[in-house]
Tab-separated table of C-alpha atoms in Angstrom:
chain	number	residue	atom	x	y	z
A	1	UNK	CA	128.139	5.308	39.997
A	2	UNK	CA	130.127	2.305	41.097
A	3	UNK	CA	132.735	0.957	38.810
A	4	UNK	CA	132.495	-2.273	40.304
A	5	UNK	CA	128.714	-2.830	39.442
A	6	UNK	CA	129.535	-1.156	35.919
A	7	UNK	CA	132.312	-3.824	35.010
A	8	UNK	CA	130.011	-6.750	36.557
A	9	UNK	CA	126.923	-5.339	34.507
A	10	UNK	CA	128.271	-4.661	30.889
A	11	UNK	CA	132.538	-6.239	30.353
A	12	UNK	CA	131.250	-9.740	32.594
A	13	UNK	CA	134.039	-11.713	31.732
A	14	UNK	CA	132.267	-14.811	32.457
A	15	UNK	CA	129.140	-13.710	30.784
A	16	UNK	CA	130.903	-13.075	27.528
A	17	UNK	CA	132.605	-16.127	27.458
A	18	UNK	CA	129.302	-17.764	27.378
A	19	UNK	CA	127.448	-15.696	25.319
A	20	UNK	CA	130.443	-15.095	22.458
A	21	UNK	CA	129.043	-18.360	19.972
A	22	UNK	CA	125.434	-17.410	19.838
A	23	UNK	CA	126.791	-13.462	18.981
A	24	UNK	CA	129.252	-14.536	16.368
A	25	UNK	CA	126.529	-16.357	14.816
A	26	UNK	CA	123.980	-13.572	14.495
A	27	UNK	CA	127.088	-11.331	13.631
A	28	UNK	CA	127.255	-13.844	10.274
A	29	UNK	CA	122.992	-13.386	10.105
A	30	UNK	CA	123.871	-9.620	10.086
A	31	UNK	CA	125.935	-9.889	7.237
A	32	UNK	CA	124.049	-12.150	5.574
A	33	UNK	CA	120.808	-10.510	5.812
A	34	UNK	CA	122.716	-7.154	4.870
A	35	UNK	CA	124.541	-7.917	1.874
A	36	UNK	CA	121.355	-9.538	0.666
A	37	UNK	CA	119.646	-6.372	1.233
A	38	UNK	CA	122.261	-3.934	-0.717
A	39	UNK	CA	122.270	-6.377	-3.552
A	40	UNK	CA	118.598	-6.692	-4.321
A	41	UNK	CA	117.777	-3.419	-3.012
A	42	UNK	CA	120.264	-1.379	-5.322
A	43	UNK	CA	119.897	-4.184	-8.432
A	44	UNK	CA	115.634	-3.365	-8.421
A	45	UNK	CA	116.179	0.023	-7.987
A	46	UNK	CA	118.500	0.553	-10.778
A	47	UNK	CA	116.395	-1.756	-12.819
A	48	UNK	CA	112.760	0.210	-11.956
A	49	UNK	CA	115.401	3.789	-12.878
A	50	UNK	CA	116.242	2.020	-16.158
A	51	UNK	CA	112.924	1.062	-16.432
A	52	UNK	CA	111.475	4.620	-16.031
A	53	UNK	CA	113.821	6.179	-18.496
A	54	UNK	CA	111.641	4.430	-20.918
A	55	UNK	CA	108.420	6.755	-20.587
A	56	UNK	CA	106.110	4.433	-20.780
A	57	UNK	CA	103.367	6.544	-19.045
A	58	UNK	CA	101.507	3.477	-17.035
A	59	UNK	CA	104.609	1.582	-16.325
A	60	UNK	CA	106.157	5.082	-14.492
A	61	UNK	CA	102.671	5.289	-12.767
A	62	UNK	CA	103.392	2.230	-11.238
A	63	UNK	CA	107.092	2.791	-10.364
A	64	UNK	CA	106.426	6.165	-8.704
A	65	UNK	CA	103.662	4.855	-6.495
A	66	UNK	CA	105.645	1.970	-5.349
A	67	UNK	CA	108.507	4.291	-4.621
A	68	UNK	CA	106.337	6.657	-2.774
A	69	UNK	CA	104.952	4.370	-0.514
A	70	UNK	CA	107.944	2.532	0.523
A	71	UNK	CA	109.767	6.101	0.926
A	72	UNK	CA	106.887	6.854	3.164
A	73	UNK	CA	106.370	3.377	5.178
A	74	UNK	CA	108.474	2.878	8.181
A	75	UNK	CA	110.481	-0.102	7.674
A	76	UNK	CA	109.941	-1.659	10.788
A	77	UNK	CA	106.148	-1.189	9.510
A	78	UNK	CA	107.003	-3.124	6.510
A	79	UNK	CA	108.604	-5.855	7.991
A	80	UNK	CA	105.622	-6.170	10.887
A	81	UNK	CA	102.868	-6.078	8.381
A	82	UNK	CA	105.177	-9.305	5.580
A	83	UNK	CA	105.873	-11.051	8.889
A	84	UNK	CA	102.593	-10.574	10.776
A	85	UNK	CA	99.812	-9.901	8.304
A	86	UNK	CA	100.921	-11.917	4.682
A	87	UNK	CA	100.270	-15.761	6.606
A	88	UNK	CA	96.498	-14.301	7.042
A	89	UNK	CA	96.932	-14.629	2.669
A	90	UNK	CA	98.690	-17.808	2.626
A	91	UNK	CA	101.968	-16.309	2.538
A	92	UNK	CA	103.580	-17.154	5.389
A	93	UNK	CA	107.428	-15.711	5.478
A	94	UNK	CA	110.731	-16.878	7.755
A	95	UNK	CA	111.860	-14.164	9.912
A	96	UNK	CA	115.136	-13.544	7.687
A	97	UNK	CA	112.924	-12.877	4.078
A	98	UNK	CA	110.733	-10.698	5.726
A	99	UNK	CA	113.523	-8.671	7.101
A	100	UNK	CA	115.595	-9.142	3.773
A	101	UNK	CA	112.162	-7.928	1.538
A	102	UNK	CA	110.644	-5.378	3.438
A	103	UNK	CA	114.753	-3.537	3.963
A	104	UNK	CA	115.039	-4.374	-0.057
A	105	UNK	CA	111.805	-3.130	-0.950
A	106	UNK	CA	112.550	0.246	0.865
A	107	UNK	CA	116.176	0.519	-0.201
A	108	UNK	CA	114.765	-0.282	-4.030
A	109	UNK	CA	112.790	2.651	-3.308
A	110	UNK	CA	115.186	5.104	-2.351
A	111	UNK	CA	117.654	3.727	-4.632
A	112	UNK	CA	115.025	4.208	-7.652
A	113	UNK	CA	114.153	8.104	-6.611
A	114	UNK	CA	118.319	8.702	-6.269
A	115	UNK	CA	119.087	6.801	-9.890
A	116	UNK	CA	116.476	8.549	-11.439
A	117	UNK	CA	117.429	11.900	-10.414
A	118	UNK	CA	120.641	11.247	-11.686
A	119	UNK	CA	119.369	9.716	-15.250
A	120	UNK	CA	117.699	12.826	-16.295
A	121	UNK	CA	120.413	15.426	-14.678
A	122	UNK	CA	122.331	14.338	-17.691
A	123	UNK	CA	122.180	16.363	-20.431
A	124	UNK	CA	119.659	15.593	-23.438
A	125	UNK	CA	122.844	16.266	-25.795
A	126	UNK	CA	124.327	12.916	-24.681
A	127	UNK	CA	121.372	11.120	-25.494
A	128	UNK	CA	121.535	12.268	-29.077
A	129	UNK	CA	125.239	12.424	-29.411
A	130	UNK	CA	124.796	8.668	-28.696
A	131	UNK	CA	121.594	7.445	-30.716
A	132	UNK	CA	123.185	9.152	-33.719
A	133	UNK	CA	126.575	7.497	-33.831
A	134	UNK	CA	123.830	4.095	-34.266
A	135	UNK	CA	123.442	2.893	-30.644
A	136	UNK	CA	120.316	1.505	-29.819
A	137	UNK	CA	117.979	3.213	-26.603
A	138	UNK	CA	119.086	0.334	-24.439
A	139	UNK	CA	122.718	0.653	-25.368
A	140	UNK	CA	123.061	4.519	-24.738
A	141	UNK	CA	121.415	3.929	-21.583
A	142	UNK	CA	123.404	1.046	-20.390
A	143	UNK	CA	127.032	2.408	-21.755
A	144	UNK	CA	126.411	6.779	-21.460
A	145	UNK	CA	123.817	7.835	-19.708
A	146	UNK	CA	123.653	5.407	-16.587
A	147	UNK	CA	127.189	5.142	-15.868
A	148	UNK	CA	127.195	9.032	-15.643
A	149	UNK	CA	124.127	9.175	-13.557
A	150	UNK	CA	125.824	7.075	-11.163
A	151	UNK	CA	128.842	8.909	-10.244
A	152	UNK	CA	126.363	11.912	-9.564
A	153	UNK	CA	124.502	10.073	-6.972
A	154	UNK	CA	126.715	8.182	-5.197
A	155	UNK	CA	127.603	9.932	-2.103
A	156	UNK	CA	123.466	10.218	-1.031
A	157	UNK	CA	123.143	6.556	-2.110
A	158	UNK	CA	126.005	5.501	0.064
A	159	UNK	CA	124.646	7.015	3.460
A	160	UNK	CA	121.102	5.947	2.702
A	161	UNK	CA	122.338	2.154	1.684
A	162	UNK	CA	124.124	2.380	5.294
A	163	UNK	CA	120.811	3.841	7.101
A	164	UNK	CA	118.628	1.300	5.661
A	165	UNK	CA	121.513	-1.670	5.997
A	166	UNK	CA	121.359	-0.660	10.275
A	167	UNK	CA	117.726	-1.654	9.710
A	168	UNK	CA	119.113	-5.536	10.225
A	169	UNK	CA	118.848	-4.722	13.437
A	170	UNK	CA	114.469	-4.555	12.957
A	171	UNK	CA	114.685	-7.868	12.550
A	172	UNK	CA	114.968	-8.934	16.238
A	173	UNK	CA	111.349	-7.535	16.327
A	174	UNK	CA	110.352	-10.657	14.486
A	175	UNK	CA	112.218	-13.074	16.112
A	176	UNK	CA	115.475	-13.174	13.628
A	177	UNK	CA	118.790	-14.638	15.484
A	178	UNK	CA	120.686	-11.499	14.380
A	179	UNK	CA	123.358	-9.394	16.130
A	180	UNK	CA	120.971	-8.024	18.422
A	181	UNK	CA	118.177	-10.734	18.422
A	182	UNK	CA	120.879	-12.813	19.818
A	183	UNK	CA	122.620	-10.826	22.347
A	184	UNK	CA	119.216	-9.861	23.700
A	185	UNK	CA	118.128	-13.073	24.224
A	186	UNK	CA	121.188	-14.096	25.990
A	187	UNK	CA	121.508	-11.169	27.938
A	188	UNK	CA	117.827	-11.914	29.264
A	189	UNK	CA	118.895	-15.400	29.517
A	190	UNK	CA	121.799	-15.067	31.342
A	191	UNK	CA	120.674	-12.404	34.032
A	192	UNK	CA	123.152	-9.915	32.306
A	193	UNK	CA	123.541	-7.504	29.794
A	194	UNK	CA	127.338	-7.791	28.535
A	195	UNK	CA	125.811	-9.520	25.506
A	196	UNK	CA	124.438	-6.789	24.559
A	197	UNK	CA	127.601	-4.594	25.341
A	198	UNK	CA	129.297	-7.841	22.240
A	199	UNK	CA	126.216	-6.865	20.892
A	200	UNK	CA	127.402	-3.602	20.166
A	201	UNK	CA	131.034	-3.829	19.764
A	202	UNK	CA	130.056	-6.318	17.178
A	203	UNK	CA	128.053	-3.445	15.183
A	204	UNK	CA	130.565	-1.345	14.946
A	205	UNK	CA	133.166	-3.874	13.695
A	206	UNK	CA	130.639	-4.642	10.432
A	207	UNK	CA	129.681	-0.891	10.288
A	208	UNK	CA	132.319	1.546	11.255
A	209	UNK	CA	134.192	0.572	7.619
A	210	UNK	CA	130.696	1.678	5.704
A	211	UNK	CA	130.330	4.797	7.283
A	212	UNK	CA	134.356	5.337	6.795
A	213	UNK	CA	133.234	4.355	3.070
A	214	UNK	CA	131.013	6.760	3.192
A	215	UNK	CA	133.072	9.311	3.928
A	216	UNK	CA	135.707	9.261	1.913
A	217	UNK	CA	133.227	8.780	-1.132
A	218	UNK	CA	131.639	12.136	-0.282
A	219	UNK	CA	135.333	13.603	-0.733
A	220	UNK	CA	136.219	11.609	-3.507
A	221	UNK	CA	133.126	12.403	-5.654
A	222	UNK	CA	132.275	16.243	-3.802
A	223	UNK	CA	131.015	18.286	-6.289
A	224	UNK	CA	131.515	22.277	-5.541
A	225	UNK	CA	127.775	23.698	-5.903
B	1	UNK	CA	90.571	-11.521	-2.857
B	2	UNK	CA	87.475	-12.311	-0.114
B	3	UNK	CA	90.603	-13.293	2.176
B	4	UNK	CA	92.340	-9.943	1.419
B	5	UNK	CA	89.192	-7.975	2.220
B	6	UNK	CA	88.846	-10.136	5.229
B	7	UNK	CA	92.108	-10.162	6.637
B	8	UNK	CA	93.457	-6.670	5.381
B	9	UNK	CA	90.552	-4.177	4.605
B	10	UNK	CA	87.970	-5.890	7.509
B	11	UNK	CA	85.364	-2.904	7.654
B	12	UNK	CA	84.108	-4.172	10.841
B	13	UNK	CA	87.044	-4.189	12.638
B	14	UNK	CA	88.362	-0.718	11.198
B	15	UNK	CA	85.225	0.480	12.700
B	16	UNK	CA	85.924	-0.930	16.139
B	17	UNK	CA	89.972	-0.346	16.163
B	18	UNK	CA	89.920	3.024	14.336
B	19	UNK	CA	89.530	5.184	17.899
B	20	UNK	CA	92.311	3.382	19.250
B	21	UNK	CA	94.488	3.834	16.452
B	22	UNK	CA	93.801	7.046	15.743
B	23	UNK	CA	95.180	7.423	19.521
B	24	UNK	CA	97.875	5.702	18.334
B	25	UNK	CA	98.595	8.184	15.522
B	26	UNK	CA	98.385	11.177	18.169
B	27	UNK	CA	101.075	9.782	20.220
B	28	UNK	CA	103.213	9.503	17.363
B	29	UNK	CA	102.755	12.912	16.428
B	30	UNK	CA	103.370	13.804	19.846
B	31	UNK	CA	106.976	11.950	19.563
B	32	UNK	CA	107.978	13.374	17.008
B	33	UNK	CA	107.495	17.116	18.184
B	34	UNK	CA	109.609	15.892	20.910
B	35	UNK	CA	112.252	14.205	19.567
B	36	UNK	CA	113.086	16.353	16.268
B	37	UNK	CA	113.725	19.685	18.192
B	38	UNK	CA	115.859	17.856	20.699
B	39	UNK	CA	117.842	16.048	17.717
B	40	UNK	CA	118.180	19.308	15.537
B	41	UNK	CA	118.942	21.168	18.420
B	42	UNK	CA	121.908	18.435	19.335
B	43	UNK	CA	122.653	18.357	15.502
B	44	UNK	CA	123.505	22.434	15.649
B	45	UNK	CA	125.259	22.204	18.347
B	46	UNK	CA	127.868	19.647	16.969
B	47	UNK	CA	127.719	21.495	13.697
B	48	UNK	CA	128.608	24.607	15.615
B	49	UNK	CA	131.197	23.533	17.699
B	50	UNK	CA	133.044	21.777	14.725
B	51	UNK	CA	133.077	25.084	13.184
B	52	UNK	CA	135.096	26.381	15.716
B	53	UNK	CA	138.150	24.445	13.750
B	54	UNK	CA	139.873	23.387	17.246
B	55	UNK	CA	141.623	19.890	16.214
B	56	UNK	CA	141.252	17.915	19.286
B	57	UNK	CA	137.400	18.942	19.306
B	58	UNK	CA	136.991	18.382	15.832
B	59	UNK	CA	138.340	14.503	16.311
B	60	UNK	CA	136.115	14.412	19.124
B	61	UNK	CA	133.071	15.414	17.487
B	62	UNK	CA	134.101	13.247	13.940
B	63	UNK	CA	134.471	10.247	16.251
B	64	UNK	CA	131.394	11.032	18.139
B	65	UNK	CA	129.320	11.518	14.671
B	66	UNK	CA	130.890	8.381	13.070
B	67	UNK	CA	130.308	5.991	16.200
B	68	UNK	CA	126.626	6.646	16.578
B	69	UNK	CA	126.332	6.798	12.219
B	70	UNK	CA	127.493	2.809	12.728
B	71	UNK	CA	125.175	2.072	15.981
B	72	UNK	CA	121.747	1.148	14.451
B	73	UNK	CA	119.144	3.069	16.804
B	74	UNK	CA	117.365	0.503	18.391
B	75	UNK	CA	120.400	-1.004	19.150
B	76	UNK	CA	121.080	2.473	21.493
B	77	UNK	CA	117.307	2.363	22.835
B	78	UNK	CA	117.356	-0.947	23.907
B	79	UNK	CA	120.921	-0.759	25.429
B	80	UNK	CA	119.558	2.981	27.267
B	81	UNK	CA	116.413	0.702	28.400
B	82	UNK	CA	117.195	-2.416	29.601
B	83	UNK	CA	121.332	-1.886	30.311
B	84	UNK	CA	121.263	1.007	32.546
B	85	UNK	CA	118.502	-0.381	35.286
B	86	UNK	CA	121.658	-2.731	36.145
B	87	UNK	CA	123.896	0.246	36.714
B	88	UNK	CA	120.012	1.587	39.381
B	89	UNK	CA	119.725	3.757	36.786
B	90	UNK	CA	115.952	3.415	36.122
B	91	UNK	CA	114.369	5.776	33.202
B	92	UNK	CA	110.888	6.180	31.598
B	93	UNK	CA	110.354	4.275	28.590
B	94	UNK	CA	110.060	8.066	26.888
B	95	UNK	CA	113.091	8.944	28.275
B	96	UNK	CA	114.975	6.128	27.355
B	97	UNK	CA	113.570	6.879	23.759
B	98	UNK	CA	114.360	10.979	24.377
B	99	UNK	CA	118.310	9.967	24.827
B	100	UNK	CA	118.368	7.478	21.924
B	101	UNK	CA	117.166	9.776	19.882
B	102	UNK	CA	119.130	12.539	20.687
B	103	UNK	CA	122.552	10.765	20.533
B	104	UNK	CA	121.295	9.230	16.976
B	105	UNK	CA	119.825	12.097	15.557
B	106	UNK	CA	122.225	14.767	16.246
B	107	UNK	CA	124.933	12.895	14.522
B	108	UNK	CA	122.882	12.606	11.706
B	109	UNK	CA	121.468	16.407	12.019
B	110	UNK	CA	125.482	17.572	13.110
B	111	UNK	CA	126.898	16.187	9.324
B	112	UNK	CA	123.898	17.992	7.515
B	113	UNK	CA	124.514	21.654	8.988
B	114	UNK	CA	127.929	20.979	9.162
B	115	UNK	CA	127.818	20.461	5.159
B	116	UNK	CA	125.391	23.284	4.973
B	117	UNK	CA	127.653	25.518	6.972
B	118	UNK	CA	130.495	24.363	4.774
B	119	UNK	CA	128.636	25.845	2.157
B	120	UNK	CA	128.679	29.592	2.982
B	121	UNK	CA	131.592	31.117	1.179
B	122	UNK	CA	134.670	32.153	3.393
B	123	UNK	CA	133.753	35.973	1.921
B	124	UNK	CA	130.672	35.526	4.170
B	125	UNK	CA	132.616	35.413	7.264
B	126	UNK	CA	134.771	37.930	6.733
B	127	UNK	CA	132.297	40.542	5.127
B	128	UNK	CA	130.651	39.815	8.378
B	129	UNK	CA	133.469	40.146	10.556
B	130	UNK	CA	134.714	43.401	9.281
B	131	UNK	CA	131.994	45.204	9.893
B	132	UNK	CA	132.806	44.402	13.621
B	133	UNK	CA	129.791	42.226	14.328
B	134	UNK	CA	130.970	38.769	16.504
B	135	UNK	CA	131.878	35.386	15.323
B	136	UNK	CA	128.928	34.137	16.954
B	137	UNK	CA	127.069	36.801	15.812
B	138	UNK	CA	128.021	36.311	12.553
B	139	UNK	CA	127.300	32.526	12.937
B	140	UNK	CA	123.577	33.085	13.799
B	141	UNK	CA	123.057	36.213	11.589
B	142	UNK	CA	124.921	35.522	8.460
B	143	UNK	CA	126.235	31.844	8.181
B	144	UNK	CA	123.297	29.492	9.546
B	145	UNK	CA	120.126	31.225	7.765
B	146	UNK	CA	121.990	30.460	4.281
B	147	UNK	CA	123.495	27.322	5.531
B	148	UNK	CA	120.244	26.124	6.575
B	149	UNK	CA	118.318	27.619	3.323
B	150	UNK	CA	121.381	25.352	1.371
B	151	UNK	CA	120.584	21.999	3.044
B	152	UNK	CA	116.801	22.388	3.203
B	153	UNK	CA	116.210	19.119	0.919
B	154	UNK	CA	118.356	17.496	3.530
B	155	UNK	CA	117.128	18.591	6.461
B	156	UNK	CA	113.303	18.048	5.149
B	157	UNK	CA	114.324	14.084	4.203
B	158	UNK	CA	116.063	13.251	7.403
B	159	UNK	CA	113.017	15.222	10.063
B	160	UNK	CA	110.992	12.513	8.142
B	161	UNK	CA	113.379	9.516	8.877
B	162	UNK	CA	113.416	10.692	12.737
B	163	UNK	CA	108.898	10.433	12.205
B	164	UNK	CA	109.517	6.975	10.404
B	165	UNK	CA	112.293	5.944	13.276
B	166	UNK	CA	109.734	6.696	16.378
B	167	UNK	CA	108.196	3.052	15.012
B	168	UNK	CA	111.041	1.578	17.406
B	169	UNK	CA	109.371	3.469	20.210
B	170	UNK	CA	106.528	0.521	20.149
B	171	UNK	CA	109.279	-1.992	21.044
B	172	UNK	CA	109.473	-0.307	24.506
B	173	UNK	CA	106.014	-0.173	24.572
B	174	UNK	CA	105.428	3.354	24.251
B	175	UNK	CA	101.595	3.110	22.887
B	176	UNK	CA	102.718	5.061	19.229
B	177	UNK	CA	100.953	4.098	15.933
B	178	UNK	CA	102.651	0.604	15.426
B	179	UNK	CA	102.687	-0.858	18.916
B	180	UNK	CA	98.813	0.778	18.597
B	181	UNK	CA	98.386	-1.463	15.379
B	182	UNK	CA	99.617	-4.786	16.779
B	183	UNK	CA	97.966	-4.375	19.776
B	184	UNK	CA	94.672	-4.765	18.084
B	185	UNK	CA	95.352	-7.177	16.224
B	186	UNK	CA	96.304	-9.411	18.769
B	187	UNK	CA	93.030	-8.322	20.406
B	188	UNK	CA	91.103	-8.977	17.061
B	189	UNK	CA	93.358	-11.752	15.593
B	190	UNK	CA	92.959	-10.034	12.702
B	191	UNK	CA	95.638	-7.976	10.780
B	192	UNK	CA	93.207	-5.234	9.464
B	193	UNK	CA	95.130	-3.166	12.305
B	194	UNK	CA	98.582	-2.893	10.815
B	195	UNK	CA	97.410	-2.352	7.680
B	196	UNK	CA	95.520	0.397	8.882
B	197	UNK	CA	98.114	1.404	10.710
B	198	UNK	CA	99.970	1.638	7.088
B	199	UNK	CA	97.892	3.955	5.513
B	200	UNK	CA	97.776	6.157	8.252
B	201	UNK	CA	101.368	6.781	7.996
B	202	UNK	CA	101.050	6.829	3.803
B	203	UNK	CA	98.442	9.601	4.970
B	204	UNK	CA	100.713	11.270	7.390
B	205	UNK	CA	104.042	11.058	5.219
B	206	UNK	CA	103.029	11.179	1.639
B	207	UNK	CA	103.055	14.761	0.804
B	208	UNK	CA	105.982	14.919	2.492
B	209	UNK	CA	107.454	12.494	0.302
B	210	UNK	CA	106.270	14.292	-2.608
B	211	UNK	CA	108.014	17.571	-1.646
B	212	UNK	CA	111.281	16.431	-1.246
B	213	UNK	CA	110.953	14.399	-4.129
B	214	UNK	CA	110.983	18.196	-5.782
B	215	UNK	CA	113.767	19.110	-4.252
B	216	UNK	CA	116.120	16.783	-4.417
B	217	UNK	CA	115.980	16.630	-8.064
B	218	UNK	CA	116.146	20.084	-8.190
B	219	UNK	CA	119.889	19.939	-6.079
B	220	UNK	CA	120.825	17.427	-7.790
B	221	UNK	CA	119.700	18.709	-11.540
B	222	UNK	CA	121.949	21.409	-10.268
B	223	UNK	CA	125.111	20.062	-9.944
C-alpha cells in the first residue's frame, strides 16, 4: 500500500479544511439528537416501570407488548417505517424526530424491561416496611423502592443507553445532517473521503467518555454473583 | 382507518410483494449465520487473549474493545465500503459488511466472555492445573463451558442485536429484509412493504425476546 495515496485519500489537508464547518455542525446534530434521545428514552421508560408496578392487568398488557416489539424491531426499521411510511397517514415527520422517536421509543423499551427487573428484585419486605410507617403506594415507590431498583440496573442500562445513543448515526439513512450524514455528503462532494476520516475522529470525541462512563460504572456498582 | 388499511395493511400488494420479501427475509437469515460465528469467534479470541494477563496486550486489547464500543457500526461499514476503493482496495459489498461486523461485534462479544470468564472462581484454575492438565486445556475444558453457561442471558441478547444490526447491510445494498422492504415500496409507492417487512422481523425475533426477557430477570433477581 502506498503511504502517499493513504495520506492524500483519508488526512487531505486541504479537504479537511473545507469540509471542517459542515462536520462541526452535524457533530452539534449528534449531540442534539442524542441527548434528546437518553432523556425521553430513559424518562418513558422509567415512567411505563413505575407505571407497571401498579398491576393494573390491561395497562401491563399494553406496556409489555410495546416493549416487546420495540426490543424486537430493528431501529433502523423504526426510523424507515416513521420517516417513510407515517406521511402515507398524514403524519409527515422531519428527519431529526423520526430519528429522535424511533431511538426513544426503542431505548424506552429497553429501559422499561431493565427498570422493571430491578423494581421487583427488591424485596416485598421493603414495600411493607414502607406502607406501614403511613407512606402512600406512590411515595414508597418514588422514595424506597425505585431508587434501589436503580442502582441494581445501572451498569446494563449504561451500555445499552450507549448502543442505542450510536444509533444517531441511522439517521443519515433519512437524510439527517448528522456526524456522518454530513461527512458523507462532503466526502462524495468533494471527490474525497477525509470527511469521513473527521467523521470519525469526531465520534469518538462525543463517545469515547460514555463508554469510559461505562466502565467505570460497571466497577463502581459490580456486584459479586 | 381506510387510509391505514390502504397504506399499511394493502392486501393486494402483500400478495404481490410477499415472494420478494420473503427473499428478503432469507438473505437476512443467511447474514446472520455469517456474521455471528465470525463475531463470537473474534469475541473469544479477545476474551482469551486478555486472559493471558500480559499488560501491554491487555492495553492493547482494552483500547481495541473501547475504540470500536465508541465507533457506531455503520459508521465502520461505510468507511470499509466507500474509503478503502481510494486506497484500490475494492471489496464485495458482503465483505465490506463481513469486516464491519467482525471488528464491531467482537468487541462487544470480547467484554461478555471476558466478564463470563471473570466469573469462574480462581479455585477453578488451579483445581485444574494441578491435576497436570494445560492452561489451555484448562481454558477450553474447565473455564469457558461455565463461563459461557454464566453469561448465557448476555450472550443470547447481544446474537440478537448482531440479527437486528444486519438492517445496515441494506444501506450497501445487500438485498436483506429492509433494503427488500423499501425496494417495493418504491416499486408500489405504497408502504405496505416496510410494514410487512416489520412483522416479519416481530415474527423472526419475538420469541427470542421473550426468552431473554426470562433470563435476565432471573440474573438480575439474583443479585
Amino acid at each position: 500500500m502506498d503511504l502517499d495515496r493513504l495520506v492524500f485519500s483519508f488526512f487531505n489537508a486541504r479537504v479537511a479544511a473545507e469540509a471542517w464547518p459542515d462536520i462541526v455542525k452535524g457533530f452539534f446534530v449528534t449531540l442534539e439528537v442524542g441527548l434528546a434521545v437518553i432523556a425521553t428514552g430513559l424518562a418513558l421508560g422509567m415512567a411505563l416501570a413505575m407505571l407497571r408496578s401498579f398491576q393494573v392487568k390491561l395497562v401491563n398488557f399494553v406496556i409489555i407488548v410495546f416493549a416487546d416489539v420495540m426490543r424486537a424491531l430493528p431501529a433502523l426499521a423504526v426510523i424507515v417505517i416513521l420517516f417513510f411510511a407515517f406521511p402515507y397517514l398524514g403524519l409527515p415527520m422531519s428527519a431529526f424526530t423520526a430519528t429522535w422517536l424511533a431511538l426513544s421509543l426503542v431505548l424506552a423499551a429497553f429501559a422499561e424491561e431493565l427498570f422493571w427487573a430491578g423494581i421487583i428484585a427488591i424485596p416485598r419486605g421493603q414495600w411493607e416496611a414502607a406502607r406501614s410507617t403511613g407512606m402512600t403506594a406512590w411515595q414508597t415507590l418514588a422514595a424506597v423502592i425505585v431508587p434501589q431498583a436503580v442502582r441494581l440496573v445501572v451498569p446494563p442500562l449504561t451500555n445499552r443507553t450507549i448502543a442505542i445513543t450510536k444509533g444517531t448515526a441511522l439517521g443519515s439513512v433519512v437524510a439527517l445532517s448528522e456526524i456522518l450524514g454530513a461527512s458523507s455528503s462532503a466526502a462524495s462532494n468533494l471527490g474525497n473521503p477525509t470527511p469521513l476520516t473527521l467523521g470519525a475522529i469526531a465520534y469518538l470525541v462525543l463517545f469515547i467518555p460514555f463508554v469510559w462512563f461505562g466502565r467505570w460504572v460497571e466497577t463502581r456498582f459490580a456486584w459479586k454473583r | 382507518m381506510e387510509a391505514l388499511v390502504h397504506n399499511f395493511f394493502n392486501l393486494a400488494i402483500i400478495a404481490k410483494v410477499w415472494p420478494y420479501l420473503l427473499q428478503g427475509l432469507w438473505v437476512t437469515i443467511k447474514l446472520s449465520l455469517v456474521v455471528i460465528p465470525i463475531g463470537m469467534l473474534g469475541g473469544l479470541v479477545i476474551a482469551v487473549l486478555s486472559s493471558l494477563r500480559r499488560r501491554w496486550l491487555n492495553v492493547f486489547l482494552i483500547a481495541y474493545v473501547d475504540f470500536f464500543r465508541a465507533f457506531p457500526p455503520l459508521v465502520l461499514l461505510l468507511f470499509i465500503y466507500y474509503g478503502l476503493p481510494f486506497l484500490k482496495i475494492e471489496l464485495p459489498a458482503i465483505t465490506a459488511v463481513a469486516i464491519g461486523f467482525l471488528l464491531n461485534n467482537s468487541s462487544y462479544y470480547g467484554e461478555i466472555f471476558r466478564a463470563g470468564i471473570e466469573s469462574v472462581p480462581r479455585g477453578q484454575w488451579e483445581a485444574a492445573r494441578s491435576t497436570g492438565v494445560t492452561w489451555f486445556q484448562t481454558m477450553r475444558l474447565v473455564v469457558l463451558p461455565q463461563a459461557v453457561r454464566n453469561v448465557l442471558p448476555d450472550l443470547i441478547s447481544n446474537t440478537m442485536e448482531v440479527v437486528k444490526l444486519t438492517t445496515l447491510a441494506s444501506v450497501v445494498a445487500i438485498p436483506e429484509l429492509l433494503n427488500a422492504a423499501r425496494n417495493a415500496q418504491a416499486l408500489t409507492y405504497n408502504p405496505t412493504p416496510i410494514v410487512l417487512a416489520a412483522l416479519m422481523y416481530l415474527a423472526l425475533l419475538w420469541p427470542i425476546v421473550r426468552l431473554i426477557s426470562r433470563l435476565e430477570h432471573r440474573t438480575i433477581a439474583m443479585r
